Amino acid sequence: MQRNNPLTLLYDGLIVILALAFAAFFAMQIPTIAQGETIRITLPWVDFLDVNLSFYIDGLSLLFALIISVVGVFVALYSGAYLAGHPQLGRFRLYLMLFMMSMLGLVLSDNLVLLFVFWELTTITSYLLIGFLHETAQGRRSARQALLVTGGGGLAMMAGFVLLATMGGNWELSQLLTQGQSIKEHALYMPTLILLLCGAFTKSAQYPFHFWLPNAMAAPTPVSAYLHSATMVKGGIYLMARLYPVLGGTPSWMVILTVFGAITAVWGSIVAMRQNDMKLVLAYTTLMALGTLTMLLGSDNVVAITGMLTFLLVHSLYKSSLFLIVGAIDHESGTRKLNELGALAGKMPITMVSAAAAALSMAGIPPFLGFVSKEMIYSGAISLKNMSLFTTGSALIANFLMVAVAAVLILRPFFGPAVATPKKVHEAPLRMWLGPAILATLGLVMGVMAATTGHWLIQPAVQAVTNTQQEIHLALFHGFNTPLLLSALTLALGIGVFLAYRPLNGLLAKLESLVPVTGDKMYDHALNGIAKIAHWQTDILQNGSMHRYLATVFATIALAVGYTLFAKGGIVWPDMWPQLRFYEWVVVLLILASTVVTLLAQSRLVAISALGVIGSCVGLIYLMFGAPDVALTQVTVEILVVVLVTVALLKLPGHASVAEPSGSERFGRGVIAILIGSVFTLLLLAVNSVPLDMKITEYFAANSLTLAHGRNIVNVVLVDFRGFDTLGEITVLTVAGITAYQMIKLRLGRSGK
Amino acid sequence: METVLAILCGILMAASVYLMLSRNLVKFLFGLMLNTSAANLLVFNSGGLTRGNPPFIAADGTPAYANMANSVPQALILTAIVISFALLACALVMAYRAYQDLGTVDTDCMRIAEPVAEHEGPPCRKGKVIA
């Protein structure tokens, strides 16, 4: 079944080694960071914009970097087997590694602009990976949805970064972290907070932006395990945790985070209950986890932050492990539907053991790390001021549902009644069980060695988030207290829910159908709305009707020029009644009369004759006002035009061939025409009211004879001073002549002769 | 005279725009012709008007007249007349060819590139197709 050709194995091996190298590098930083030190590396990039390639490692970024690189190792290892034989495996490896680097860049960036760049890179690589199975419409839609939602949020976040940098006067996070007090009191704090939370909430799939995450399950399972549970979706959590010292702890921060976090957590765990597709179950439980993390971040004390970071670690371990296991089941059996699976325990023993370990951690059973984190979540939820009842209640609901979901995930496929599966089931290959097994085992080992885990991994991160030197102690047993009681209650309720799984499932389905609007539908509406607006706008602007285009152009000219004239006080009225000679009046009246004739003429020949009269009279005006050359040209051209147009008219149909315009159409045309005419008149009057600048005229008059040896200034200007313009004019004339000639001769297609 | 000519320009421009907004290509062409005259008069007028006195230099190198017509707008208009003639010739041939191939001079009926399912407004009357 697997094609283990050496080259494929080499490439698979290379990406694993790359991830392993990163993991080893970050593991080596643990001792330094655990002592409370930080590492900062800066390289100049765009100096004048204060954009530097600066990286910053402290407890928080190290914890994230470790999760990214360690899970990355196993996902890389797993993908080679999972997608073995896929024609685009190479592309997949590339996307996966691109994502890993971008994600590492995101959590290590010290510069806000750099962080944004990496943030968007993760969005893009996520888009590519969700859409990896691009032959399916579902894959394409989900990819685009994730891109639009998280990309849109990213843009809001960028705006937030700009505000943040404005307030702090600095683009470096390590600098901004020390300015929390002044920024929280700044007038721009609230807009900044909302913009940044838009970025974080979309990335981390918080309600009401949660809908893209379940859809992102269209991606191959290793992608879901890596991006959409362990790392990328925690980017928003990282951002909020990173900016906690700068923005956190204010009343608005606390309310927004706890409320949205709690809604996401409870909603995610309820919906998870009634999913049949195991991947979707995991996707919704990921929503629960992200919601819980956000809710805990909305606190103002160390206990809640400790709980949040412990849960972050444990969730990444068990969730990526469970995703990979679901992928393995899917790979081996051909299905991942809960009702199509059963009695896998005997056929896939190793997978079953890892799955059980991961699920026990998820359910929060001692001595797994999940238990420790759940205790801390409860302590954190209780510690929240004013809202402890709300947060504890939400945490309790989410947690006991997690217990039930974990039970369903393990007991049904592995120990349920045997069902015929599409493929004959056998144990997954080594590369596919090793990762989940190790990740699940890590959850157990870290739980047993809770104190060590706390000291080396969690404490530095807590100190980074809270910006204190506080020491924290993780332990499996904290004594008999409220959290322990809540844990017991969680377990009892969880088992109860599991036993009532079937009736509850039906009830939940009904409940869900009652929800009138879903984010997914809203997204569709928004997208359709944009398309409709675009369509409507295109219909107006690109209506394909020439006279409407012209009307738009003319109306724009009239309004723009008219408004400017009016606004700048350019409208003047001459105070003197014009003194015209008799023959001048005759010419003017002749033009007016011919214009009226042109407009009203039913016969084309009458119209063209009237146009000829207008042209000749214009020539007369030139002649009367000292422009004999212009008059000569005008009259010559006018004769030519009249002759040409008359000849052409013989070949063109009469006015009657086009239907008469309606009254309203005529009215519209008339209004635009009168507007344009008035604006031109006003413009000319305004021009005439200011003295002329005669500099150029005087230059030509003074130099015409001396420089160009010509006494007709206009001729000299044309052939000498502006000779190149005339050359251009001749070129235009030639091109026009050739074009016209070719158009007459050219016959295309069916009308060819 | 400037004032009268300004008003005349406006009227010519209005008439030309009215014609150019027509759905009839022939009327559009008429509008284009008027537009040229109006625009040229506009330039001519804005350079100031002087009765008689063309811009000539006397044999001794001094201007032939004390109050001489402005030479700059004249040079501009000369170029403009020729260019607009070229434009008109092209437009004319294009209209002629469009009629030959499409059998109509109604721009709303020329929907080869952007066909519409149903034609709005007055119906298209097709003439005889030449060629």
Coordinates of N, CA and C in Angstrom, one line a residue, chain A residues 542-551 554 574 578-581 584-585 588 591-592 595 598-599 604 607-608 611 614 618 621-622 624-630 633-634 637-638 640-641 644-645 648-649 651-653 655-661 665-666 669-670 672-673 676-677 680-681 684-685 687-688 692 694 696-697 700-701 704-705 711-714 717-718 729 732-733 736 739-740 743-744 746-747 750-751 753, chain B residues 1-15 17-30 33-35 37 40-42 44-61 63 68-72 74-75 77-79 81-83 85-90 92-97 99-102 104-108 110-111 114 116 120 122-126 130-131:
Chain A
Q542 N -21.2 49.9 -15.5 CA -20.8 49.2 -16.8 C -22.1 48.7 -17.5
N543 N -23.0 49.7 -17.8 CA -24.3 49.2 -18.3 C -24.2 48.9 -19.8
G544 N -23.1 49.2 -20.4 CA -22.9 48.9 -21.9 C -23.7 49.8 -22.8
S545 N -24.2 50.9 -22.3 CA -24.9 51.8 -23.1 C -24.1 53.1 -23.3
M546 N -23.8 53.4 -24.5 CA -22.8 54.5 -24.8 C -23.4 55.8 -24.3
H547 N -24.7 56.0 -24.6 CA -25.2 57.4 -24.2 C -25.3 57.6 -22.7
R548 N -25.4 56.4 -22.0 CA -25.4 56.6 -20.5 C -23.9 56.9 -20.0
Y549 N -23.0 56.2 -20.6 CA -21.6 56.5 -20.3 C -21.3 58.0 -20.5
L550 N -21.7 58.5 -21.7 CA -21.5 59.9 -22.0 C -22.2 60.8 -21.0
A551 N -23.4 60.4 -20.7 CA -24.2 61.3 -19.8 C -23.4 61.3 -18.4
F554 N -20.4 63.7 -18.9 CA -20.8 65.1 -19.0 C -21.3 65.6 -17.7
P574 N -20.5 90.0 -16.4 CA -19.9 91.2 -17.0 C -20.9 92.4 -16.7
P578 N -22.5 94.2 -24.1 CA -21.5 94.1 -25.2 C -21.8 95.0 -26.3
Q579 N -20.8 95.6 -26.9 CA -20.9 96.5 -28.0 C -20.5 95.7 -29.3
L580 N -21.5 95.3 -30.1 CA -21.1 94.5 -31.3 C -21.5 95.3 -32.5
R581 N -20.7 95.1 -33.5 CA -21.0 95.7 -34.8 C -22.1 94.9 -35.5
E584 N -21.3 91.6 -37.0 CA -21.0 90.6 -35.9 C -22.3 90.0 -35.4
W585 N -23.3 90.8 -35.2 CA -24.6 90.3 -34.7 C -25.2 89.3 -35.7
V588 N -23.4 86.0 -35.4 CA -23.8 85.3 -34.1 C -25.2 84.7 -34.3
I591 N -25.3 81.7 -36.5 CA -24.9 80.5 -35.8 C -26.1 79.9 -34.9
L592 N -26.7 80.9 -34.2 CA -27.8 80.4 -33.3 C -28.9 79.8 -34.1
T595 N -27.9 76.4 -35.3 CA -27.9 75.4 -34.2 C -29.3 74.9 -33.9
T598 N -30.2 72.5 -36.7 CA -29.5 71.2 -36.5 C -30.2 70.3 -35.5
L599 N -30.7 71.0 -34.4 CA -31.3 70.2 -33.4 C -32.7 69.7 -33.8
R604 N -31.5 64.6 -42.6 CA -30.1 64.7 -42.3 C -29.4 65.7 -43.1
A607 N -29.7 69.0 -41.6 CA -28.8 69.2 -40.4 C -27.4 69.4 -40.8
I608 N -26.9 68.6 -41.8 CA -25.5 68.8 -42.2 C -25.2 70.1 -42.9
L611 N -25.0 72.6 -40.1 CA -23.7 72.4 -39.5 C -22.6 73.1 -40.3
I614 N -22.7 76.7 -39.5 CA -22.1 77.0 -38.3 C -20.6 77.0 -38.4
V618 N -18.1 80.2 -37.8 CA -17.0 80.2 -36.9 C -15.8 80.6 -37.6
I621 N -15.8 84.3 -37.7 CA -15.4 84.9 -36.4 C -13.9 84.9 -36.3
Y622 N -13.2 83.9 -36.7 CA -11.8 83.8 -36.7 C -11.2 85.0 -37.6
M624 N -12.7 87.7 -38.5 CA -13.0 89.1 -38.0 C -12.1 89.4 -36.8
F625 N -11.6 88.4 -36.1 CA -10.8 88.7 -34.9 C -9.3 88.4 -35.1
G626 N -8.8 88.7 -36.3 CA -7.4 88.7 -36.5 C -6.8 87.3 -36.5
A627 N -7.5 86.3 -37.1 CA -6.9 85.0 -37.2 C -7.1 84.4 -38.6
P628 N -6.6 85.0 -39.6 CA -6.8 84.6 -41.0 C -6.4 83.2 -41.3
D629 N -5.3 82.8 -40.7 CA -4.8 81.4 -40.9 C -5.8 80.4 -40.4
V630 N -6.3 80.7 -39.2 CA -7.2 79.8 -38.5 C -8.5 79.7 -39.4
T633 N -8.0 77.6 -42.4 CA -8.0 76.1 -42.1 C -9.4 75.7 -41.8
Q634 N -10.1 76.5 -41.0 CA -11.5 76.1 -40.5 C -12.4 75.9 -41.7
V637 N -11.4 72.8 -43.8 CA -11.7 71.6 -43.1 C -13.2 71.4 -43.1
E638 N -14.0 72.5 -42.9 CA -15.4 72.5 -42.8 C -16.0 71.9 -44.1
L640 N -14.4 70.1 -46.3 CA -14.1 68.6 -46.3 C -15.0 67.8 -45.5
V641 N -15.3 68.3 -44.3 CA -16.2 67.5 -43.4 C -17.6 67.4 -43.9
L644 N -17.5 64.9 -46.8 CA -17.3 63.5 -46.3 C -18.6 63.0 -45.6
V645 N -19.1 63.8 -44.7 CA -20.2 63.4 -43.9 C -21.4 63.1 -44.9
A648 N -21.0 59.9 -46.6 CA -21.2 58.8 -45.6 C -22.7 58.7 -45.3
L649 N -23.4 59.8 -45.2 CA -24.8 59.8 -44.9 C -25.6 59.0 -45.9
K651 N -24.9 56.4 -47.1 CA -24.8 55.0 -46.8 C -25.4 54.6 -45.4
L652 N -25.8 55.7 -44.7 CA -26.3 55.5 -43.3 C -27.8 55.7 -43.3
P653 N -28.5 55.1 -42.4 CA -30.0 55.2 -42.4 C -30.4 56.6 -41.9
H655 N -32.7 59.5 -39.7 CA -33.0 59.6 -38.3 C -34.2 58.7 -37.9
A656 N -35.0 58.4 -38.8 CA -36.2 57.6 -38.4 C -35.9 56.2 -38.1
S657 N -34.7 55.7 -38.5 CA -34.4 54.3 -38.2 C -34.2 54.1 -36.7
V658 N -33.9 55.1 -36.0 CA -33.8 54.9 -34.5 C -35.0 55.5 -33.9
A659 N -35.6 54.7 -32.9 CA -36.8 55.0 -32.3 C -36.6 56.4 -31.6
E660 N -37.7 57.2 -31.6 CA -37.6 58.5 -30.9 C -37.4 58.3 -29.4
P661 N -36.6 59.1 -28.8 CA -36.4 58.9 -27.4 C -37.7 59.4 -26.6
E665 N -36.3 60.8 -21.3 CA -35.0 60.7 -21.8 C -34.5 62.0 -22.3
R666 N -35.4 62.6 -23.1 CA -35.1 64.0 -23.7 C -34.8 65.0 -22.6
R669 N -31.5 64.4 -21.1 CA -30.4 64.9 -22.0 C -30.4 66.4 -22.0
G670 N -31.5 67.0 -22.0 CA -31.6 68.5 -22.0 C -31.0 69.1 -20.8
I672 N -28.7 67.8 -18.8 CA -27.2 67.7 -18.8 C -26.6 68.7 -19.8
A673 N -27.3 68.8 -21.0 CA -26.8 69.7 -22.0 C -26.8 71.1 -21.5
I676 N -24.0 71.7 -18.9 CA -22.7 71.8 -19.5 C -22.5 73.1 -20.1
G677 N -23.6 73.5 -20.9 CA -23.5 74.8 -21.6 C -23.3 76.0 -20.6
F680 N -19.9 76.1 -19.2 CA -18.8 76.6 -20.1 C -18.9 78.1 -20.2
T681 N -20.2 78.6 -20.3 CA -20.3 80.0 -20.4 C -19.7 80.7 -19.1
L684 N -16.0 80.7 -19.2 CA -15.4 81.7 -20.1 C -15.5 83.1 -19.5
L685 N -16.7 83.3 -18.9 CA -16.9 84.7 -18.3 C -15.8 84.9 -17.2
V687 N -12.9 83.4 -17.0 CA -11.6 83.6 -17.7 C -11.5 85.0 -18.2
N688 N -12.5 85.5 -18.8 CA -12.4 86.8 -19.4 C -12.3 87.9 -18.3
L692 N -5.1 88.7 -18.9 CA -4.3 87.6 -19.5 C -2.9 87.7 -19.2
M694 N 0.4 87.6 -20.9 CA 0.8 87.7 -22.4 C 2.3 87.3 -22.6
I696 N 4.0 84.6 -23.1 CA 4.4 83.7 -24.2 C 4.1 84.4 -25.5
T697 N 3.0 85.1 -25.6 CA 2.6 85.8 -26.8 C 3.7 86.8 -27.2
F700 N 6.9 85.2 -28.4 CA 6.8 84.8 -29.9 C 6.9 86.0 -30.8
A701 N 6.2 87.1 -30.4 CA 6.3 88.3 -31.2 C 7.7 88.9 -31.3
S704 N 10.0 86.0 -33.3 CA 9.5 85.4 -34.5 C 10.5 85.7 -35.7
L705 N 10.8 87.0 -35.8 CA 11.6 87.4 -37.0 C 13.1 87.1 -36.7
R711 N 7.5 86.2 -40.5 CA 6.8 87.4 -40.1 C 5.4 87.1 -39.7
N712 N 4.9 85.9 -40.1 CA 3.6 85.5 -39.6 C 3.8 84.6 -38.4
I713 N 3.4 85.3 -37.2 CA 3.8 84.6 -35.9 C 3.2 83.3 -35.8
V714 N 1.9 83.2 -36.2 CA 1.2 81.9 -36.0 C 1.9 80.8 -36.8
V717 N 5.1 79.8 -35.1 CA 4.9 79.0 -33.9 C 4.7 77.5 -34.3
L718 N 3.9 77.4 -35.4 CA 3.5 76.0 -35.8 C 4.7 75.2 -36.4
E729 N 1.1 66.2 -34.7 CA -0.2 66.3 -35.3 C -0.3 65.6 -36.7
V732 N -0.7 62.0 -36.1 CA -2.0 61.6 -35.7 C -2.9 61.5 -37.0
L733 N -2.7 62.5 -37.8 CA -3.5 62.6 -39.1 C -3.3 61.3 -39.9
A736 N -4.8 58.3 -38.3 CA -6.2 58.3 -38.5 C -6.6 57.9 -39.9
T739 N -6.1 54.2 -40.4 CA -7.1 53.5 -39.6 C -8.4 53.5 -40.4
A740 N -8.8 54.7 -40.8 CA -10.1 54.8 -41.5 C -10.1 54.0 -42.8
M743 N -10.3 50.4 -41.9 CA -11.7 50.0 -41.4 C -12.6 49.8 -42.6
I744 N -12.5 50.7 -43.6 CA -13.4 50.5 -44.7 C -13.1 49.2 -45.5
L746 N -11.4 46.5 -44.3 CA -11.4 45.2 -43.5 C -12.8 44.6 -43.5
R747 N -12.8 43.3 -43.7 CA -14.0 42.5 -43.6 C -13.7 41.4 -42.6
R750 N -18.2 36.6 -41.1 CA -19.2 36.2 -42.0 C -19.4 37.2 -43.1
S751 N -19.2 38.6 -42.8 CA -19.5 39.6 -43.7 C -18.4 39.8 -44.8
K753 N -16.0 39.6 -47.9 CA -16.3 39.5 -49.3 C -15.0 39.2 -50.1
Chain B
M1 N -17.8 91.8 -27.0 CA -17.9 90.6 -27.9 C -17.6 89.3 -27.1
E2 N -16.6 89.5 -26.1 CA -16.2 88.3 -25.4 C -17.5 87.7 -24.7
T3 N -18.3 88.5 -24.1 CA -19.5 88.0 -23.4 C -20.4 87.3 -24.3
V4 N -20.7 87.9 -25.5 CA -21.6 87.3 -26.4 C -21.0 85.9 -26.9
L5 N -19.7 86.0 -27.2 CA -19.1 84.7 -27.6 C -19.1 83.7 -26.5
A6 N -19.0 84.1 -25.3 CA -19.0 83.1 -24.2 C -20.4 82.5 -24.1
I7 N -21.4 83.3 -24.3 CA -22.8 82.7 -24.3 C -23.0 81.8 -25.5
L8 N -22.5 82.2 -26.6 CA -22.6 81.5 -27.9 C -21.9 80.1 -27.7
C9 N -20.7 80.1 -27.1 CA -20.0 78.9 -26.8 C -20.8 77.9 -26.0
G10 N -21.4 78.5 -24.9 CA -22.2 77.7 -24.0 C -23.4 77.0 -24.8
I11 N -24.0 77.8 -25.6 CA -25.2 77.3 -26.4 C -24.7 76.2 -27.3
L12 N -23.6 76.5 -28.0 CA -23.1 75.4 -29.0 C -22.7 74.2 -28.2
M13 N -22.1 74.3 -27.0 CA -21.7 73.2 -26.2 C -22.9 72.4 -25.8
A14 N -23.9 73.1 -25.4 CA -25.2 72.5 -24.9 C -25.8 71.7 -26.0
A15 N -25.9 72.3 -27.2 CA -26.5 71.6 -28.4 C -25.6 70.4 -28.7
V17 N -23.7 68.6 -26.7 CA -23.9 67.5 -25.7 C -25.3 66.9 -25.9
Y18 N -26.3 67.7 -26.2 CA -27.6 67.1 -26.4 C -27.6 66.1 -27.6
L19 N -26.9 66.5 -28.6 CA -26.8 65.6 -29.8 C -26.0 64.3 -29.5
M20 N -24.9 64.5 -28.7 CA -24.0 63.4 -28.4 C -24.6 62.4 -27.5
L21 N -25.6 62.8 -26.7 CA -26.3 61.9 -25.8 C -27.3 61.1 -26.5
S22 N -27.5 61.3 -27.8 CA -28.5 60.6 -28.6 C -28.1 59.1 -28.7
R23 N -29.1 58.3 -28.9 CA -28.8 56.9 -29.2 C -28.5 56.7 -30.7
N24 N -28.7 57.7 -31.4 CA -28.5 57.6 -32.9 C -27.1 58.0 -33.2
L25 N -26.3 57.1 -33.8 CA -24.9 57.4 -34.0 C -24.7 58.6 -34.9
V26 N -25.6 58.8 -35.9 CA -25.5 59.9 -36.8 C -25.6 61.2 -36.1
K27 N -26.6 61.3 -35.2 CA -26.7 62.5 -34.3 C -25.5 62.7 -33.5
F28 N -25.0 61.6 -33.0 CA -23.8 61.7 -32.2 C -22.6 62.3 -33.0
L29 N -22.5 61.9 -34.3 CA -21.5 62.5 -35.1 C -21.7 64.0 -35.3
F30 N -23.0 64.4 -35.5 CA -23.3 65.8 -35.6 C -22.9 66.5 -34.3
M33 N -19.2 67.2 -34.3 CA -18.8 68.3 -35.1 C -19.0 69.6 -34.4
L34 N -20.2 69.7 -33.8 CA -20.5 71.0 -33.0 C -19.5 71.2 -31.9
N35 N -19.2 70.0 -31.2 CA -18.3 70.1 -30.1 C -17.0 70.7 -30.4
S37 N -16.3 72.8 -32.9 CA -16.5 74.3 -33.1 C -16.5 75.0 -31.7
N40 N -13.2 75.0 -29.9 CA -12.2 75.9 -30.5 C -12.5 77.3 -30.2
L41 N -13.8 77.6 -30.3 CA -14.2 79.0 -29.9 C -13.9 79.3 -28.5
L42 N -14.0 78.3 -27.6 CA -13.7 78.5 -26.2 C -12.3 78.9 -26.0
F44 N -10.3 80.2 -28.4 CA -10.1 81.4 -29.0 C -10.5 82.6 -28.2
N45 N -11.7 82.4 -27.6 CA -12.3 83.5 -26.7 C -11.4 83.7 -25.5
S46 N -10.9 82.6 -24.9 CA -10.2 82.8 -23.6 C -8.8 83.5 -23.9
G47 N -8.4 83.5 -25.1 CA -7.1 84.2 -25.4 C -7.3 85.7 -25.6
G48 N -8.5 86.2 -25.5 CA -8.8 87.6 -25.7 C -9.1 87.9 -27.2
L49 N -10.0 88.8 -27.4 CA -10.4 89.1 -28.8 C -9.9 90.5 -29.2
T50 N -9.5 90.5 -30.4 CA -9.0 91.8 -31.0 C -9.6 91.9 -32.4
R51 N -10.3 93.0 -32.7 CA -10.9 93.1 -34.0 C -9.7 93.3 -35.0
G52 N -9.7 92.5 -36.1 CA -8.7 92.7 -37.1 C -7.3 92.4 -36.6
N53 N -6.3 93.1 -37.1 CA -4.9 93.1 -36.6 C -4.4 91.7 -36.4
P54 N -4.2 90.9 -37.4 CA -3.6 89.6 -37.2 C -2.1 89.7 -36.8
P55 N -1.6 88.7 -36.1 CA -0.3 88.7 -35.5 C 0.8 88.6 -36.6
F56 N 1.1 89.7 -37.2 CA 2.2 89.7 -38.2 C 3.3 90.6 -37.6
I57 N 4.5 90.4 -38.2 CA 5.6 91.3 -37.9 C 5.9 92.1 -39.1
A58 N 6.1 93.4 -38.9 CA 6.5 94.2 -40.0 C 7.9 93.9 -40.5
A59 N 8.2 94.4 -41.7 CA 9.5 94.1 -42.3 C 10.7 94.6 -41.4
D60 N 10.4 95.6 -40.6 CA 11.5 96.2 -39.8 C 11.7 95.4 -38.4
G61 N 10.9 94.3 -38.3 CA 11.0 93.5 -37.1 C 10.1 93.9 -35.9
P63 N 6.2 94.7 -34.4 CA 4.9 94.2 -34.6 C 4.1 95.1 -35.6
M68 N -2.3 93.9 -31.3 CA -2.3 92.7 -32.2 C -3.0 91.5 -31.6
A69 N -3.7 90.7 -32.4 CA -4.4 89.5 -31.9 C -3.4 88.6 -31.2
N70 N -3.9 87.8 -30.3 CA -3.0 86.9 -29.5 C -2.7 85.7 -30.4
S71 N -1.4 85.4 -30.5 CA -1.0 84.3 -31.5 C -1.1 82.9 -30.9
V72 N -1.0 82.8 -29.5 CA -1.0 81.5 -28.9 C -2.3 80.7 -29.1
Q74 N -4.4 81.0 -31.4 CA -4.5 80.7 -32.8 C -3.7 79.4 -33.2
A75 N -2.5 79.4 -32.7 CA -1.7 78.2 -33.0 C -2.3 76.9 -32.4
I77 N -5.5 76.4 -31.8 CA -6.7 76.0 -32.5 C -6.4 75.4 -33.9
L78 N -5.4 75.9 -34.5 CA -5.0 75.4 -35.8 C -4.7 73.9 -35.7
T79 N -4.0 73.5 -34.6 CA -3.7 72.1 -34.4 C -5.0 71.4 -34.1
I81 N -8.1 72.0 -34.9 CA -9.0 71.8 -36.0 C -8.6 70.5 -36.8
V82 N -7.3 70.4 -37.0 CA -6.8 69.3 -37.8 C -7.0 68.0 -37.1
I83 N -6.6 68.0 -35.8 CA -6.8 66.8 -35.0 C -8.2 66.3 -34.9
F85 N -10.5 67.0 -37.0 CA -10.9 66.4 -38.3 C -10.6 65.0 -38.4
A86 N -9.4 64.6 -37.9 CA -8.9 63.2 -38.0 C -9.9 62.4 -37.1
L87 N -10.2 62.9 -35.9 CA -11.1 62.2 -35.0 C -12.4 61.9 -35.7
L88 N -12.9 63.0 -36.3 CA -14.3 62.9 -36.9 C -14.2 61.9 -38.0
A89 N -13.2 61.9 -38.8 CA -13.1 61.0 -40.0 C -13.1 59.5 -39.4
C90 N -12.3 59.3 -38.4 CA -12.3 57.9 -37.8 C -13.7 57.5 -37.3
L92 N -16.5 58.7 -38.1 CA -17.5 58.5 -39.2 C -17.3 57.1 -39.9
V93 N -16.1 56.7 -40.1 CA -15.9 55.4 -40.7 C -16.3 54.3 -39.8
M94 N -16.1 54.5 -38.5 CA -16.5 53.5 -37.5 C -18.0 53.4 -37.5
A95 N -18.7 54.5 -37.5 CA -20.1 54.4 -37.6 C -20.6 53.7 -38.8
Y96 N -20.0 54.1 -39.9 CA -20.4 53.5 -41.2 C -20.2 52.0 -41.2
R97 N -19.0 51.5 -40.7 CA -18.7 50.1 -40.6 C -19.6 49.4 -39.6
Y99 N -22.6 50.2 -38.9 CA -23.9 50.0 -39.6 C -23.9 48.9 -40.6
Q100 N -22.8 48.8 -41.3 CA -22.6 47.7 -42.3 C -22.7 46.4 -41.7
D101 N -22.0 46.2 -40.5 CA -22.0 44.9 -39.9 C -23.2 44.6 -39.0
L102 N -23.7 45.6 -38.4 CA -24.8 45.4 -37.4 C -26.1 45.8 -37.9
T104 N -27.6 48.6 -37.8 CA -28.3 49.6 -37.0 C -27.4 50.7 -36.7
V105 N -27.9 51.9 -36.4 CA -27.1 53.0 -35.9 C -27.6 53.4 -34.5
D106 N -28.4 52.5 -33.9 CA -28.9 52.7 -32.5 C -27.9 52.1 -31.6
T107 N -27.2 52.9 -30.8 CA -26.1 52.3 -30.0 C -26.6 51.3 -29.0
D108 N -27.9 51.5 -28.5 CA -28.4 50.5 -27.6 C -28.7 49.2 -28.2
M110 N -26.5 47.9 -30.3 CA -25.2 47.3 -30.7 C -24.7 46.6 -29.4
R111 N -25.2 45.3 -29.2 CA -24.8 44.6 -28.0 C -24.1 43.3 -28.3
E114 N -21.4 43.0 -25.2 CA -22.1 42.8 -23.9 C -23.6 42.6 -24.2
V116 N -27.4 41.7 -24.0 CA -28.4 41.7 -22.9 C -29.6 40.8 -23.3
E120 N -34.0 47.0 -23.2 CA -34.9 47.9 -22.5 C -35.1 49.1 -23.5
P122 N -37.1 51.7 -26.2 CA -37.7 51.5 -27.5 C -37.1 50.4 -28.3
P123 N -37.9 49.7 -29.1 CA -37.4 48.6 -29.8 C -36.4 49.0 -30.8
C124 N -35.5 48.1 -31.2 CA -34.5 48.3 -32.2 C -35.1 48.2 -33.6
R125 N -34.9 49.2 -34.4 CA -35.4 49.1 -35.8 C -34.2 48.8 -36.6
K126 N -34.2 47.7 -37.3 CA -33.0 47.4 -38.1 C -33.2 47.8 -39.5
I130 N -26.1 46.6 -45.6 CA -25.3 46.8 -46.8 C -24.1 45.9 -46.7
A131 N -23.6 45.4 -47.8 CA -22.4 44.6 -47.9 C -22.7 43.1 -47.5

